[in-house]
Amino acid sequence: MTRNAMWPRRTIAGCLVLAISIFAGQAAQAEIVPVPLIENGMASLRVVHAVNPRLSKLSDHELAILLEEMTAIVKMHFGISLLLDKPKQKTVAELLAAIPKKALDIRGQEIYDFKTGTGNKKRLIDGYLKTLRSWKTPVAKLIDYASPYLVQPVSFRSLRGLAEALTQTHLARLEYWRTQPAADGKPMLDETLANEWIAWDLLGYNNMPFDVIVTNQPVISAEYDDGGLNSALRGGVSAGSTGYSKSGRYRTYSFISTFPFTEYKKLFKGSSDITSRDQAVRLAGKYMAHEIGHMLMLLAHPFANPACVMRPEPLFHFATWAKNLDAKKCQIGSSPAMTPGAAKIGFHPDW
Ligand SMILES: [Zn+2]
């Protein structure tokens, strides 16, 4: 995981890059999660279905299918048999209420508040510019990649022009999400932090008794310290992530948000290739196996190899992503990113 990667964390829908970057400048206070020891090729995980009761959710049957798909892919690609506890159910509010205040006070400063109009646009542009510069990728290549998904073309072909266009696209899409109603007529994203990726990354700082979280909560946000290309193009929508957990069986936990899967019709045109709800549920399960690869083996992102579960999907083309998977062409140890321990998940023991 490196800041030179073309697809920072949200690409993935989350994942580790953000956590790693945060700790880069604070190595003295931070520690790194050790590579888990998997005994007899089996891992036992505790599952919770975290439900926002205002939004449509998976049925128990669909949840079971999602977990089956996840388990099958983990076995096929990582050779690990998962033993899952019977899923518990909690509300999203209950889970988020347990985040320690200190962690939220510190990390919360990186949240761009798009719901009250107090976000600092210039700071967001500067964040994008900093990330784009750090990649050392030719500007023309970046602009060609991003252009089909921008709400308006890049006004002048430079890194700053691209940073401004990315910010504009990110903010336009956030504004779209902000005004979307839920089934009850009230806004889909309420005034709480439930939609903030940073909140979902801090759940492990309490003694949460779960390793795997499946949620119907849309995780849609912008952060000043994480200006990645795809986070803008996806309009800040995350699919999942893996982070430190004090009481995690393997010192981490993973979540998957079913929103960008089951609500594929709500995503902007051309960004999703899902065509049915059943397919959506199965793809969410397969994509959760990506997070389990971070959790159980600390694998990173082999961006160039589409055969790998660990290659993050940059937008929402999860059907194509799944179609390309081939365990034989992406074995453990076959590339630096596919080597256990490649992903460094940092944490603050004093939070
Ligand atoms: Zn990932």
Short mmCIF file of N, CA and C in Angstrom, two decimals, residues 4-130:
data_model
loop_
_atom_site.label_atom_id
_atom_site.label_comp_id
_atom_site.label_asym_id
_atom_site.label_seq_id
_atom_site.Cartn_x
_atom_site.Cartn_y
_atom_site.Cartn_z
N ASN A 4 1.60 6.06 -3.80
CA ASN A 4 1.81 6.13 -5.23
C ASN A 4 0.77 5.33 -6.01
N ALA A 5 0.01 4.55 -5.28
CA ALA A 5 -1.01 3.77 -5.95
C ALA A 5 -1.99 4.72 -6.63
N MET A 6 -2.46 4.31 -7.78
CA MET A 6 -3.35 5.20 -8.51
C MET A 6 -4.74 5.22 -7.87
N TRP A 7 -5.03 4.19 -7.10
CA TRP A 7 -6.39 4.11 -6.56
C TRP A 7 -6.35 4.09 -5.05
N PRO A 8 -6.40 5.22 -4.44
CA PRO A 8 -6.41 5.19 -3.00
C PRO A 8 -7.68 4.58 -2.43
N ARG A 9 -7.85 4.76 -1.17
CA ARG A 9 -8.72 3.90 -0.43
C ARG A 9 -10.13 3.73 -0.96
N ARG A 10 -10.73 4.74 -1.51
CA ARG A 10 -12.13 4.61 -1.75
C ARG A 10 -12.39 3.78 -2.95
N THR A 11 -11.37 3.62 -3.76
CA THR A 11 -11.40 2.76 -4.86
C THR A 11 -11.92 1.49 -4.46
N ILE A 12 -11.46 1.15 -3.39
CA ILE A 12 -11.67 -0.09 -2.89
C ILE A 12 -12.84 -0.14 -2.13
N ALA A 13 -13.14 1.07 -2.03
CA ALA A 13 -14.15 0.93 -1.22
C ALA A 13 -13.54 0.80 0.06
N GLY A 14 -12.77 1.66 0.30
CA GLY A 14 -12.44 1.66 1.64
C GLY A 14 -11.03 1.36 1.82
N CYS A 15 -10.83 0.45 2.53
CA CYS A 15 -9.59 -0.16 2.75
C CYS A 15 -8.53 0.76 3.23
N LEU A 16 -7.50 0.12 3.43
CA LEU A 16 -6.40 0.47 4.25
C LEU A 16 -5.58 1.68 3.96
N VAL A 17 -5.66 2.16 2.72
CA VAL A 17 -4.67 3.18 2.37
C VAL A 17 -4.78 4.38 3.29
N LEU A 18 -5.99 4.73 3.59
CA LEU A 18 -6.18 5.91 4.44
C LEU A 18 -5.53 5.68 5.80
N ALA A 19 -5.85 4.55 6.39
CA ALA A 19 -5.32 4.26 7.71
C ALA A 19 -3.80 4.33 7.68
N ILE A 20 -3.23 3.79 6.63
CA ILE A 20 -1.78 3.76 6.56
C ILE A 20 -1.22 5.16 6.44
N SER A 21 -1.85 5.95 5.59
CA SER A 21 -1.30 7.28 5.36
C SER A 21 -1.35 8.10 6.64
N ILE A 22 -2.40 7.92 7.40
CA ILE A 22 -2.53 8.68 8.63
C ILE A 22 -1.36 8.43 9.57
N PHE A 23 -0.94 7.21 9.59
CA PHE A 23 0.07 6.85 10.57
C PHE A 23 1.48 7.14 10.09
N ALA A 24 1.58 7.44 8.80
CA ALA A 24 2.92 7.65 8.25
C ALA A 24 3.69 8.73 9.02
N GLY A 25 3.00 9.78 9.40
CA GLY A 25 3.70 10.87 10.06
C GLY A 25 3.73 10.77 11.57
N GLN A 26 3.14 9.70 12.07
CA GLN A 26 3.01 9.60 13.52
C GLN A 26 3.49 8.24 14.02
N ALA A 27 4.54 7.75 13.38
CA ALA A 27 4.98 6.38 13.65
C ALA A 27 5.25 6.13 15.13
N ALA A 28 5.69 7.19 15.82
CA ALA A 28 6.06 6.98 17.22
C ALA A 28 4.87 6.56 18.07
N GLN A 29 3.67 7.09 17.72
CA GLN A 29 2.51 6.75 18.54
C GLN A 29 1.74 5.54 18.02
N ALA A 30 1.94 5.20 16.74
CA ALA A 30 1.10 4.18 16.13
C ALA A 30 1.76 2.81 16.16
N GLU A 31 0.91 1.80 16.15
CA GLU A 31 1.40 0.43 16.02
C GLU A 31 0.74 -0.19 14.79
N ILE A 32 1.28 -1.34 14.40
CA ILE A 32 0.78 -2.02 13.20
C ILE A 32 0.20 -3.38 13.60
N VAL A 33 -0.94 -3.72 13.03
CA VAL A 33 -1.55 -5.03 13.30
C VAL A 33 -0.63 -6.14 12.78
N PRO A 34 -0.31 -7.15 13.62
CA PRO A 34 0.56 -8.23 13.15
C PRO A 34 -0.18 -9.18 12.20
N VAL A 35 0.58 -9.93 11.40
CA VAL A 35 -0.04 -10.89 10.47
C VAL A 35 -0.73 -11.98 11.30
N PRO A 36 -2.02 -12.24 11.05
CA PRO A 36 -2.74 -13.24 11.85
C PRO A 36 -2.17 -14.65 11.67
N LEU A 37 -2.31 -15.40 12.72
CA LEU A 37 -1.95 -16.82 12.66
C LEU A 37 -3.25 -17.60 12.41
N ILE A 38 -3.33 -18.25 11.27
CA ILE A 38 -4.54 -19.02 10.93
C ILE A 38 -4.24 -20.49 11.21
N GLU A 39 -4.91 -21.05 12.21
CA GLU A 39 -4.61 -22.43 12.60
C GLU A 39 -5.47 -23.42 11.83
N ASN A 40 -4.85 -24.45 11.31
CA ASN A 40 -5.53 -25.53 10.58
C ASN A 40 -6.37 -25.03 9.41
N GLY A 41 -5.97 -23.89 8.85
CA GLY A 41 -6.70 -23.37 7.68
C GLY A 41 -8.13 -22.97 7.98
N MET A 42 -8.41 -22.67 9.25
CA MET A 42 -9.79 -22.30 9.61
C MET A 42 -9.81 -20.99 10.39
N ALA A 43 -10.83 -20.20 10.14
CA ALA A 43 -10.99 -18.95 10.87
C ALA A 43 -12.43 -18.81 11.32
N SER A 44 -12.60 -18.50 12.59
CA SER A 44 -13.92 -18.38 13.16
C SER A 44 -14.25 -16.89 13.33
N LEU A 45 -15.36 -16.45 12.74
CA LEU A 45 -15.68 -15.01 12.73
C LEU A 45 -17.08 -14.75 13.28
N ARG A 46 -17.22 -13.62 13.97
CA ARG A 46 -18.51 -13.21 14.55
C ARG A 46 -19.16 -12.18 13.63
N VAL A 47 -20.41 -12.41 13.29
CA VAL A 47 -21.08 -11.60 12.27
C VAL A 47 -22.20 -10.76 12.89
N VAL A 48 -22.30 -9.51 12.44
CA VAL A 48 -23.45 -8.70 12.84
C VAL A 48 -24.08 -8.06 11.59
N HIS A 49 -25.40 -8.04 11.58
CA HIS A 49 -26.13 -7.33 10.54
C HIS A 49 -26.50 -5.98 11.15
N ALA A 50 -25.84 -4.93 10.70
CA ALA A 50 -26.06 -3.59 11.26
C ALA A 50 -27.09 -2.86 10.39
N VAL A 51 -28.25 -2.62 10.94
CA VAL A 51 -29.37 -2.15 10.14
C VAL A 51 -29.74 -0.70 10.47
N ASN A 52 -29.87 0.10 9.42
CA ASN A 52 -30.52 1.39 9.55
C ASN A 52 -32.00 1.13 9.25
N PRO A 53 -32.86 1.20 10.28
CA PRO A 53 -34.25 0.78 10.10
C PRO A 53 -35.04 1.65 9.13
N ARG A 54 -34.49 2.81 8.76
CA ARG A 54 -35.20 3.70 7.83
C ARG A 54 -35.00 3.29 6.37
N LEU A 55 -34.06 2.39 6.13
CA LEU A 55 -33.71 2.07 4.75
C LEU A 55 -33.96 0.59 4.45
N SER A 56 -34.11 0.27 3.17
CA SER A 56 -34.36 -1.13 2.81
C SER A 56 -33.12 -1.97 3.16
N LYS A 57 -33.39 -3.20 3.62
CA LYS A 57 -32.28 -4.04 4.08
C LYS A 57 -32.39 -5.44 3.50
N LEU A 58 -31.34 -6.22 3.70
CA LEU A 58 -31.37 -7.61 3.25
C LEU A 58 -32.32 -8.40 4.13
N SER A 59 -32.99 -9.39 3.53
CA SER A 59 -33.75 -10.36 4.33
C SER A 59 -32.74 -11.32 4.96
N ASP A 60 -33.21 -12.11 5.92
CA ASP A 60 -32.32 -13.10 6.54
C ASP A 60 -31.79 -14.07 5.49
N HIS A 61 -32.66 -14.43 4.54
CA HIS A 61 -32.25 -15.35 3.47
C HIS A 61 -31.15 -14.72 2.60
N GLU A 62 -31.33 -13.44 2.27
CA GLU A 62 -30.31 -12.76 1.45
C GLU A 62 -29.00 -12.62 2.21
N LEU A 63 -29.10 -12.35 3.50
CA LEU A 63 -27.88 -12.25 4.31
C LEU A 63 -27.13 -13.59 4.30
N ALA A 64 -27.89 -14.68 4.40
CA ALA A 64 -27.27 -16.01 4.38
C ALA A 64 -26.56 -16.26 3.04
N ILE A 65 -27.19 -15.83 1.95
CA ILE A 65 -26.58 -16.01 0.62
C ILE A 65 -25.29 -15.19 0.52
N LEU A 66 -25.35 -13.95 0.99
CA LEU A 66 -24.15 -13.09 0.96
C LEU A 66 -22.99 -13.77 1.70
N LEU A 67 -23.29 -14.30 2.88
CA LEU A 67 -22.22 -14.91 3.69
C LEU A 67 -21.70 -16.20 3.04
N GLU A 68 -22.60 -16.93 2.37
CA GLU A 68 -22.16 -18.14 1.65
C GLU A 68 -21.21 -17.80 0.51
N GLU A 69 -21.56 -16.76 -0.23
CA GLU A 69 -20.70 -16.34 -1.35
C GLU A 69 -19.33 -15.90 -0.83
N MET A 70 -19.35 -15.14 0.25
CA MET A 70 -18.08 -14.69 0.85
C MET A 70 -17.23 -15.89 1.26
N THR A 71 -17.88 -16.84 1.93
CA THR A 71 -17.17 -18.02 2.44
C THR A 71 -16.57 -18.83 1.28
N ALA A 72 -17.34 -18.97 0.20
CA ALA A 72 -16.86 -19.77 -0.95
C ALA A 72 -15.64 -19.11 -1.60
N ILE A 73 -15.68 -17.80 -1.78
CA ILE A 73 -14.55 -17.11 -2.42
C ILE A 73 -13.32 -17.13 -1.52
N VAL A 74 -13.53 -16.98 -0.22
CA VAL A 74 -12.38 -17.01 0.71
C VAL A 74 -11.70 -18.37 0.64
N LYS A 75 -12.50 -19.44 0.56
CA LYS A 75 -11.93 -20.80 0.47
C LYS A 75 -11.17 -20.96 -0.85
N MET A 76 -11.81 -20.53 -1.93
CA MET A 76 -11.23 -20.73 -3.25
C MET A 76 -9.93 -19.93 -3.46
N HIS A 77 -9.93 -18.69 -3.00
CA HIS A 77 -8.78 -17.81 -3.29
C HIS A 77 -7.72 -17.79 -2.19
N PHE A 78 -8.13 -18.02 -0.96
CA PHE A 78 -7.17 -17.92 0.15
C PHE A 78 -6.96 -19.26 0.85
N GLY A 79 -7.74 -20.27 0.48
CA GLY A 79 -7.59 -21.60 1.08
C GLY A 79 -7.96 -21.65 2.55
N ILE A 80 -8.82 -20.74 2.98
CA ILE A 80 -9.20 -20.71 4.40
C ILE A 80 -10.70 -21.03 4.53
N SER A 81 -11.01 -21.94 5.46
CA SER A 81 -12.42 -22.27 5.73
C SER A 81 -12.94 -21.34 6.82
N LEU A 82 -14.02 -20.64 6.53
CA LEU A 82 -14.61 -19.74 7.53
C LEU A 82 -15.68 -20.46 8.34
N LEU A 83 -15.63 -20.27 9.64
CA LEU A 83 -16.69 -20.76 10.53
C LEU A 83 -17.38 -19.52 11.06
N LEU A 84 -18.63 -19.32 10.65
CA LEU A 84 -19.33 -18.08 11.02
C LEU A 84 -20.34 -18.35 12.12
N ASP A 85 -20.33 -17.48 13.14
CA ASP A 85 -21.37 -17.54 14.16
C ASP A 85 -22.70 -17.12 13.53
N LYS A 86 -23.79 -17.52 14.14
CA LYS A 86 -25.11 -17.08 13.67
C LYS A 86 -25.15 -15.55 13.76
N PRO A 87 -25.52 -14.87 12.67
CA PRO A 87 -25.47 -13.39 12.71
C PRO A 87 -26.37 -12.80 13.79
N LYS A 88 -25.81 -11.81 14.50
CA LYS A 88 -26.60 -11.01 15.45
C LYS A 88 -27.15 -9.81 14.67
N GLN A 89 -28.11 -9.13 15.24
CA GLN A 89 -28.58 -7.91 14.59
C GLN A 89 -28.47 -6.72 15.55
N LYS A 90 -28.01 -5.61 15.03
CA LYS A 90 -27.90 -4.36 15.80
C LYS A 90 -28.34 -3.23 14.90
N THR A 91 -28.68 -2.10 15.51
CA THR A 91 -28.93 -0.93 14.66
C THR A 91 -27.59 -0.23 14.41
N VAL A 92 -27.54 0.48 13.31
CA VAL A 92 -26.34 1.26 12.98
C VAL A 92 -26.06 2.25 14.12
N ALA A 93 -27.11 2.86 14.65
CA ALA A 93 -26.94 3.85 15.72
C ALA A 93 -26.29 3.22 16.95
N GLU A 94 -26.70 1.99 17.29
CA GLU A 94 -26.09 1.31 18.45
C GLU A 94 -24.60 1.08 18.23
N LEU A 95 -24.26 0.62 17.03
CA LEU A 95 -22.83 0.35 16.75
C LEU A 95 -22.01 1.64 16.83
N LEU A 96 -22.51 2.69 16.18
CA LEU A 96 -21.72 3.92 16.10
C LEU A 96 -21.63 4.65 17.45
N ALA A 97 -22.63 4.44 18.30
CA ALA A 97 -22.63 5.13 19.60
C ALA A 97 -21.46 4.69 20.47
N ALA A 98 -20.90 3.54 20.17
CA ALA A 98 -19.83 3.01 21.02
C ALA A 98 -18.43 3.51 20.63
N ILE A 99 -18.33 4.33 19.59
CA ILE A 99 -17.00 4.84 19.19
C ILE A 99 -16.48 5.77 20.28
N PRO A 100 -15.27 5.55 20.77
CA PRO A 100 -14.72 6.43 21.81
C PRO A 100 -14.62 7.89 21.35
N LYS A 101 -14.95 8.79 22.25
CA LYS A 101 -14.98 10.21 21.92
C LYS A 101 -13.62 10.71 21.43
N LYS A 102 -12.56 10.26 22.09
CA LYS A 102 -11.22 10.75 21.73
C LYS A 102 -10.90 10.45 20.26
N ALA A 103 -11.17 9.22 19.85
CA ALA A 103 -10.88 8.82 18.46
C ALA A 103 -11.69 9.67 17.49
N LEU A 104 -12.95 9.87 17.81
CA LEU A 104 -13.82 10.63 16.92
C LEU A 104 -13.43 12.11 16.88
N ASP A 105 -13.04 12.66 18.05
CA ASP A 105 -12.62 14.06 18.08
C ASP A 105 -11.41 14.30 17.19
N ILE A 106 -10.47 13.37 17.23
CA ILE A 106 -9.23 13.55 16.45
C ILE A 106 -9.49 13.32 14.96
N ARG A 107 -10.05 12.15 14.65
CA ARG A 107 -10.25 11.82 13.23
C ARG A 107 -11.37 12.64 12.60
N GLY A 108 -12.33 13.04 13.41
CA GLY A 108 -13.48 13.78 12.89
C GLY A 108 -13.09 15.09 12.22
N GLN A 109 -11.90 15.59 12.56
CA GLN A 109 -11.44 16.85 11.96
C GLN A 109 -11.17 16.71 10.46
N GLU A 110 -11.05 15.48 9.99
CA GLU A 110 -10.79 15.25 8.57
C GLU A 110 -12.06 15.08 7.75
N ILE A 111 -13.21 15.13 8.41
CA ILE A 111 -14.47 14.98 7.68
C ILE A 111 -14.84 16.29 6.99
N TYR A 112 -15.12 16.22 5.69
CA TYR A 112 -15.67 17.37 4.97
C TYR A 112 -17.17 17.34 5.18
N ASP A 113 -17.69 18.32 5.86
CA ASP A 113 -19.12 18.32 6.18
C ASP A 113 -19.93 18.88 5.01
N PHE A 114 -20.53 17.98 4.25
CA PHE A 114 -21.30 18.42 3.08
C PHE A 114 -22.79 18.57 3.41
N LYS A 115 -23.15 18.29 4.64
CA LYS A 115 -24.58 18.32 4.97
C LYS A 115 -25.02 19.67 5.56
N THR A 116 -24.09 20.39 6.18
CA THR A 116 -24.47 21.68 6.78
C THR A 116 -23.88 22.87 6.02
N GLY A 117 -23.12 22.59 4.96
CA GLY A 117 -22.55 23.68 4.18
C GLY A 117 -21.33 24.33 4.81
N THR A 118 -20.71 23.64 5.79
CA THR A 118 -19.54 24.22 6.44
C THR A 118 -18.22 23.61 5.96
N GLY A 119 -18.30 22.75 4.94
CA GLY A 119 -17.07 22.14 4.42
C GLY A 119 -16.18 23.19 3.76
N ASN A 120 -14.87 22.97 3.81
CA ASN A 120 -13.90 23.90 3.25
C ASN A 120 -13.45 23.37 1.88
N LYS A 121 -14.00 23.96 0.80
CA LYS A 121 -13.75 23.47 -0.54
C LYS A 121 -12.28 23.60 -0.94
N LYS A 122 -11.68 24.72 -0.55
CA LYS A 122 -10.28 24.94 -0.91
C LYS A 122 -9.39 23.86 -0.30
N ARG A 123 -9.70 23.52 0.95
CA ARG A 123 -8.91 22.49 1.63
C ARG A 123 -9.06 21.12 0.94
N LEU A 124 -10.26 20.90 0.41
CA LEU A 124 -10.51 19.64 -0.30
C LEU A 124 -9.71 19.60 -1.61
N ILE A 125 -9.73 20.72 -2.35
CA ILE A 125 -8.96 20.81 -3.61
C ILE A 125 -7.48 20.59 -3.32
N ASP A 126 -6.98 21.26 -2.27
CA ASP A 126 -5.56 21.12 -1.92
C ASP A 126 -5.22 19.67 -1.57
N GLY A 127 -6.15 18.98 -0.92
CA GLY A 127 -5.94 17.57 -0.58
C GLY A 127 -5.82 16.71 -1.84
N TYR A 128 -6.71 16.97 -2.80
CA TYR A 128 -6.63 16.24 -4.08
C TYR A 128 -5.30 16.52 -4.78
N LEU A 129 -4.93 17.79 -4.81
CA LEU A 129 -3.72 18.19 -5.51
C LEU A 129 -2.50 17.50 -4.90
N LYS A 130 -2.47 17.45 -3.59
CA LYS A 130 -1.35 16.82 -2.89
C LYS A 130 -1.25 15.33 -3.27
#
